[in-house]
Coordinates of C-alpha atoms in Angstrom, one line a residue:
X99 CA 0.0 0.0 0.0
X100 CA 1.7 3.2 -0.8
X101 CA 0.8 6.4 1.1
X102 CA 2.4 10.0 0.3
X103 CA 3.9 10.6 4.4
X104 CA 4.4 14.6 3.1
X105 CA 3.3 16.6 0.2
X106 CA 4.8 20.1 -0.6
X107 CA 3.7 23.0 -3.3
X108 CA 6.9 23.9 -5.0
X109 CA 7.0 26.9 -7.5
X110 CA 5.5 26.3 -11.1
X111 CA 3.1 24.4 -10.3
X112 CA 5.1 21.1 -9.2
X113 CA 4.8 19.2 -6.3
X114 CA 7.3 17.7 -3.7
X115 CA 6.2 14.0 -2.5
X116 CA 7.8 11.6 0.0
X117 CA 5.8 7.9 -0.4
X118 CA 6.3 4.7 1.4
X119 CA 5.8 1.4 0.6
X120 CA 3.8 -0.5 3.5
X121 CA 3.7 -4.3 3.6
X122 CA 1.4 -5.2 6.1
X123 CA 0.4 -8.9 6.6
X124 CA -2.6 -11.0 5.6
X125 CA -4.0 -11.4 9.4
X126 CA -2.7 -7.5 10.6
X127 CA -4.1 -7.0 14.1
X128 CA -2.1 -3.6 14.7
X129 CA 0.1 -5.5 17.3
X130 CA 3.2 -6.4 15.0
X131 CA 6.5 -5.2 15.2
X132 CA 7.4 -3.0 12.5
X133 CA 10.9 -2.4 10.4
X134 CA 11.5 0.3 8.1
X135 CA 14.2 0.7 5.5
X136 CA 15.0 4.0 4.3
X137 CA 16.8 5.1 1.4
X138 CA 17.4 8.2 -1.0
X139 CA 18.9 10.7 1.8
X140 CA 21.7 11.5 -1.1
X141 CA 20.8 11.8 -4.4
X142 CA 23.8 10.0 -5.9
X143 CA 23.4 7.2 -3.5
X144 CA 21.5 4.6 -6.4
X145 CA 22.3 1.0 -4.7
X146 CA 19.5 1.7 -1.9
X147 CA 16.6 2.3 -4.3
X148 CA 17.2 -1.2 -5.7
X149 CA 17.8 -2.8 -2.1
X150 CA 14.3 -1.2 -1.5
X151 CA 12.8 -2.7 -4.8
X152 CA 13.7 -5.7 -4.2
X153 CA 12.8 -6.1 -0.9
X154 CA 9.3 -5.0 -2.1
X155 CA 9.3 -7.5 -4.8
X156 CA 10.3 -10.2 -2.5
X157 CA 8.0 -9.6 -0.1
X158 CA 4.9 -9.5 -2.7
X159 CA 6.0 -13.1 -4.1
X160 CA 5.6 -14.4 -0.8
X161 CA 3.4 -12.5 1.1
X162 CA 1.9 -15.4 3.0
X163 CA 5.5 -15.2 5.0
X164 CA 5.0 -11.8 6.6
X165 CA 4.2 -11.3 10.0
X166 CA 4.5 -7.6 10.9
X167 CA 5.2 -4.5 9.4
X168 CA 7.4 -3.1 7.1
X169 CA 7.2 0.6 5.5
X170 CA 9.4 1.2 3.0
X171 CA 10.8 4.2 2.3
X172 CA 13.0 4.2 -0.9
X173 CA 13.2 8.0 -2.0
X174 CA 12.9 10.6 1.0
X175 CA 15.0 13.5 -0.7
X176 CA 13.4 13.1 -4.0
X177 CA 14.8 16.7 -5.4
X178 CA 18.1 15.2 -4.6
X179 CA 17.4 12.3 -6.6
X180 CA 16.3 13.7 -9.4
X181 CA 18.8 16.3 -9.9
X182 CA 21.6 13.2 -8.8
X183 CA 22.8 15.6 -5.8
X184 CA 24.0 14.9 -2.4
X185 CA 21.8 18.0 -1.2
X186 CA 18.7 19.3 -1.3
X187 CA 18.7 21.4 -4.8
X188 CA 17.9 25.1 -4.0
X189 CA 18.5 25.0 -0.5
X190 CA 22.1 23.7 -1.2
X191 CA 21.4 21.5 2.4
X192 CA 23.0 18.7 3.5
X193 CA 19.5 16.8 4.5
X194 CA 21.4 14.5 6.7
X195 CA 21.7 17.2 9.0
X196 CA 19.2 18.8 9.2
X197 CA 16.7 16.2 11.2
X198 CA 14.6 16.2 13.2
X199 CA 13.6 19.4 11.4
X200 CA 10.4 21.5 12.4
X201 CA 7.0 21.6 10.8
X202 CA 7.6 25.4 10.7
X203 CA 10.7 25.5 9.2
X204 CA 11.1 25.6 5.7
X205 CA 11.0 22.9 2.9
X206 CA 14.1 20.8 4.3
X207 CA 13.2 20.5 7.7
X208 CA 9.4 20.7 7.5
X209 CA 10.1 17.5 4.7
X210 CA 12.7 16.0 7.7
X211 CA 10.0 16.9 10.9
X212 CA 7.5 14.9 8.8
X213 CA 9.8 11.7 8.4
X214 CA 10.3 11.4 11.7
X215 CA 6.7 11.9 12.6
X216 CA 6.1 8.8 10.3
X217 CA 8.9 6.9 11.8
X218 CA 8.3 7.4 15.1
X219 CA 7.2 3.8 17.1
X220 CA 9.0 1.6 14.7
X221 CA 10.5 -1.2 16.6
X222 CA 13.9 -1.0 14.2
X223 CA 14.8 1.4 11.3
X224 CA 17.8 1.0 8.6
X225 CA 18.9 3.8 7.0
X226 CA 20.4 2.7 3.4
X227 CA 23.8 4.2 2.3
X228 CA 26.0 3.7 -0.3
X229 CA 29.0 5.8 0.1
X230 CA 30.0 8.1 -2.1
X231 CA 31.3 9.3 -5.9
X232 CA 34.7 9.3 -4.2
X233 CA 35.2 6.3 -2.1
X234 CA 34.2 2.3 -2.3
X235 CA 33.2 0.3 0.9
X236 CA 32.6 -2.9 1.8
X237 CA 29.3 -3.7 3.5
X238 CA 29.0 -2.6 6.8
X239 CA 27.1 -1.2 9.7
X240 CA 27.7 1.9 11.6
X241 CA 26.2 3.0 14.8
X242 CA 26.6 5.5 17.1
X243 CA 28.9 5.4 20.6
X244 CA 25.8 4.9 22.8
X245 CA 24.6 1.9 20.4
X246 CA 22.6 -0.2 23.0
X247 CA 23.8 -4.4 23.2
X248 CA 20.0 -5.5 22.1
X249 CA 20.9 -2.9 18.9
X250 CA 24.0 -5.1 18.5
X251 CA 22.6 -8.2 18.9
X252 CA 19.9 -7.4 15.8
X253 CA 23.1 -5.4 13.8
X254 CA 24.6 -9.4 13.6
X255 CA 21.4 -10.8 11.9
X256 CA 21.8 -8.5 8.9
X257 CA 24.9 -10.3 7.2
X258 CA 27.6 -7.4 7.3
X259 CA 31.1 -7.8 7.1
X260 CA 31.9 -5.4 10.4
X261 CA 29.7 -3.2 12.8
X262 CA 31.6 0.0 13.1
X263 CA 30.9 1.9 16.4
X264 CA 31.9 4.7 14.4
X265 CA 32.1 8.7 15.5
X266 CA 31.4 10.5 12.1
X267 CA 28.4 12.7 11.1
X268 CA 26.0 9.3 9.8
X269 CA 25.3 8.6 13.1
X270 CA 25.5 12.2 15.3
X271 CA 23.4 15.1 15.8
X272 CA 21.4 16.4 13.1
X273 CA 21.2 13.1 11.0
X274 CA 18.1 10.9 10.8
X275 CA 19.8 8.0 12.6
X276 CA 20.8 10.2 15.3
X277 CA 17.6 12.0 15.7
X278 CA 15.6 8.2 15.8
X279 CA 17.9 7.3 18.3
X280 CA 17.3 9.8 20.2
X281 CA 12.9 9.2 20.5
X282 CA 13.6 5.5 20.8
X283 CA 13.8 3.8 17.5
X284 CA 16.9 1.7 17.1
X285 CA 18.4 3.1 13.9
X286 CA 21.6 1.7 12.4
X287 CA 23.2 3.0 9.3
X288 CA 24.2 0.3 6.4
X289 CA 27.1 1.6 4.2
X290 CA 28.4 -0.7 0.7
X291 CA 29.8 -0.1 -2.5
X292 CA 30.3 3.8 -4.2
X293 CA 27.6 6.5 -5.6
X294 CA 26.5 6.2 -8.8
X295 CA 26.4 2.8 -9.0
X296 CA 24.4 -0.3 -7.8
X297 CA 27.2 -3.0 -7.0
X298 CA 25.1 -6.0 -7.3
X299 CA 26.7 -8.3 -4.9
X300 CA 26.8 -5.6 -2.1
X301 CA 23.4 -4.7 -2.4
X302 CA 22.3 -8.4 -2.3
X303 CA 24.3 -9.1 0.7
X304 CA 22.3 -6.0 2.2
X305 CA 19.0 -8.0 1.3
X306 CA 19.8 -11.0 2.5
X307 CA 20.3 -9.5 5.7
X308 CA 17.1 -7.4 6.0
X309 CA 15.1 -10.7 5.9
X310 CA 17.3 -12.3 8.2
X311 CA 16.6 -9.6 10.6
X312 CA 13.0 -9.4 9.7
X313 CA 12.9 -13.2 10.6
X314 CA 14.9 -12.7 13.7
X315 CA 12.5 -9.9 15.0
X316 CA 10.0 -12.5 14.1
X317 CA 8.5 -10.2 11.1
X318 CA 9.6 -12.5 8.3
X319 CA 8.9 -16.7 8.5
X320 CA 10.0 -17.4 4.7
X321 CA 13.5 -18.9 4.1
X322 CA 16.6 -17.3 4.9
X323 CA 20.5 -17.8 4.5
X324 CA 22.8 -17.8 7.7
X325 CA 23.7 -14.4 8.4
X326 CA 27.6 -13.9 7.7
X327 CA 29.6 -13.2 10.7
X328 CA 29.5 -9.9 12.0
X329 CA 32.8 -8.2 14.1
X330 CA 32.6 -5.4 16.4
X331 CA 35.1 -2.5 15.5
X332 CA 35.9 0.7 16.7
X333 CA 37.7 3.3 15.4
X334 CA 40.5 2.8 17.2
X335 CA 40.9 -0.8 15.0
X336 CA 40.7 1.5 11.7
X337 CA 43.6 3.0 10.0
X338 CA 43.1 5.8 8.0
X339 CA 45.5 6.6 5.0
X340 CA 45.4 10.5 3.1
X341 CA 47.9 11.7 0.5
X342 CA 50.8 14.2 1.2
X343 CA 50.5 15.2 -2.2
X344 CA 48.8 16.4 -5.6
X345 CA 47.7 14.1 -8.5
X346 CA 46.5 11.0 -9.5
X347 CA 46.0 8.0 -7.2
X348 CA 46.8 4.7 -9.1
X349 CA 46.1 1.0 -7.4
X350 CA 46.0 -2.6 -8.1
X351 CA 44.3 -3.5 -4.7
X352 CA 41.1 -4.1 -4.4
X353 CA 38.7 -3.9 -1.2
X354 CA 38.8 -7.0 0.6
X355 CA 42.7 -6.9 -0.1
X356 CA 45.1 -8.0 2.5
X357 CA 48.0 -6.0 2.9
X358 CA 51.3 -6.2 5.0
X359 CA 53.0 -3.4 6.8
X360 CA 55.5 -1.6 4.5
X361 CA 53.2 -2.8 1.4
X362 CA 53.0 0.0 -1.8
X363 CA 49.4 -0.1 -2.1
X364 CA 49.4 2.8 -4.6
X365 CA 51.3 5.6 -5.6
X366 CA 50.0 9.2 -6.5
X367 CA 51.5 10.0 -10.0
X368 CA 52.5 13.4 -12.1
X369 CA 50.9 12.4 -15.7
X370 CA 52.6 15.4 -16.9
X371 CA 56.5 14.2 -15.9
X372 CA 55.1 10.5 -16.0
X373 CA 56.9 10.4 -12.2
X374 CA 56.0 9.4 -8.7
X375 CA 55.3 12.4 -6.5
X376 CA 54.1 9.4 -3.3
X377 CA 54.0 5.8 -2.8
X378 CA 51.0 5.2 -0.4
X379 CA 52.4 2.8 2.0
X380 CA 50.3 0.7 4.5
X381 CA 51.2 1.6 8.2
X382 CA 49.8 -1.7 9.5
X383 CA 48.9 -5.4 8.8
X384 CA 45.0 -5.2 7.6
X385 CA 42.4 -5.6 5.1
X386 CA 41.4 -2.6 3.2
X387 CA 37.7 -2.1 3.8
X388 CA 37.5 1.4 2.1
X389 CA 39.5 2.6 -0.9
X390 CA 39.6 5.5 -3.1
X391 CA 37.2 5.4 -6.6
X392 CA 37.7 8.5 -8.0
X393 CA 41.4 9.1 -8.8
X394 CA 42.0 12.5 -8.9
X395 CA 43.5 13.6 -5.5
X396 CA 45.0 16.5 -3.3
X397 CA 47.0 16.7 -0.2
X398 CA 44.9 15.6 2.1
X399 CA 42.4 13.1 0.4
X400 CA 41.5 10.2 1.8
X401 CA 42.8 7.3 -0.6
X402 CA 41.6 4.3 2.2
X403 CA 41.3 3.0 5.3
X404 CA 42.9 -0.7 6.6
X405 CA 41.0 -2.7 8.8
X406 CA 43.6 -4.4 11.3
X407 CA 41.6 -7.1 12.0
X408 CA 43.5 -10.1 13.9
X409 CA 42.9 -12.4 11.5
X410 CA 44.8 -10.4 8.9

């Protein structure tokens, strides 16, 4: 059943609207528990609005499965989306900030005040990412410091490579995770692959996992695969790599790499002398669980970040 959650008059006679998708089962009696997947926060972030579809499509082929609630909602910055940007066009805002918003603020907020009005009483919410034109990650989770053990305990049902208690903006004040959080509705953020682009095995891996948590909060009673082993990080366990210099950033590695301390794992080149201005040298044993996409770098980019796992 899809419902319009907010509905906006924009100039020329256009019209801003946020839907979701609810799935509710055959038998509803109003007491499920309820999920929701969100998705579309950044408008170059493509791999959620097929983990959404498919979920949907799923779901519909074996509807006799579902046992509570789950609202889908796969496009909740849709100027973003259609313009491909990671803010709100016009307002040039970064809409992952700006929540929980206020029903008399303006389009951004009002939109964001809305979301969480809708949200609000879900037993569990996952916010869909999918990293961005620069960077490529592997599938993960990333919650917030205060992330509670029952929280944890669900994260390692949805078939992620790590859970990152991670300190970055995703998960603190102003984002949609955050501001769930903080009413009571345990939101973790999932993070795979690069913008732009729908990496196919990522975003299956992310689907597999939704039903596995949807069975294991006893939403879902279809078949499932055995959820991949999740480990616990913090940031402490990540190393972070940045160039010292200007130019391009060439690799062989790929994620998932294993890499040795004193390893070359790329080099930032000067196409113009054809010379090496940097070799990027891992710091640590590891596995690289983020690396740079787009090549074109400055002093200062991030180019990855090694994972020193201990079974690397």
């Amino acid at each position: 059943m899809i419902e319009t959650i907010v509905s906006v008059q924009l100039p020329i006679k256009e019209e801003l609207n946020i839907k979701k998708n609810r799935l509710l089962p055959n038998d509803y009696t109003g007491e499920e528990k309820r999920l929701c997947i969100v998705s579309g926060i950044y408008g170059d972030e493509l791999g959620g609005q097929y983990i959404c579809a498919e979920v949907i499509r799923r779901v519909k082929e074996n509807y006799s499965f579902l046992k509570g609630v789950v609202d889908v909602y796969p496009a909740i910055n849709p100027l973003g989306l259609d313009s491909r940007n990671r803010e709100i066009p016009v307002f040039d805002q970064d809409y992952n900030a700006v929540f929980p918003g206020s029903l008399e603020g303006d389009l951004p907020e009002y939109t964001a005040a809305k979301l969480i009005e809708d949200i609000k009483g879900a037993d569990f919410c996952i916010d869909v990412h999918s990293s961005n034109v620069f960077l490529k990650e592997l599938p993960q989770i990333r919650v917030g410091m205060d992330v509670t053990s029952e929280t944890i305990k669900l994260c390692k049902s949805l078939n992620m490579d790590f859970i990152w208690i991670h300190p970055c903006n995703l998960v603190d004040e102003g984002s949609l995770a955050y501001s769930l959080n903080e009413i009571g509705v345990p939101t973790v953020v999932t993070e795979s692959g690069t913008a732009f682009r729908i990496k196919y095995n990522y975003c299956e891996q992310v689907i597999e996992g939704i039903f596995c948590l949807m069975k294991e909060m006893g939403i879902w009673e279809g078949p499932t695969i055995t959820p991949r082993k999740s480990v616990v990080v913090t940031d402490d366990e990540i190393c972070y790599l940045n160039s010292e210099s200007s130019g391009l950033f060439v690799t062989h590695y790929h994620l998932y790499s294993e890499v040795k301390k004193g390893d070359v794992i790329g080099e930032v080149i000067r196409p113009i002398l054809g010379s090496v201005e940097e070799e990027i040298i891992a710091p640590v044993d590891g596995l690289i669980m983020t690396l740079r996409e787009h090549p074109s770098v400055i002093e200062g980019t991030q180019v990855a970040r090694i994972w020193t796992r201990e079974e690397a």
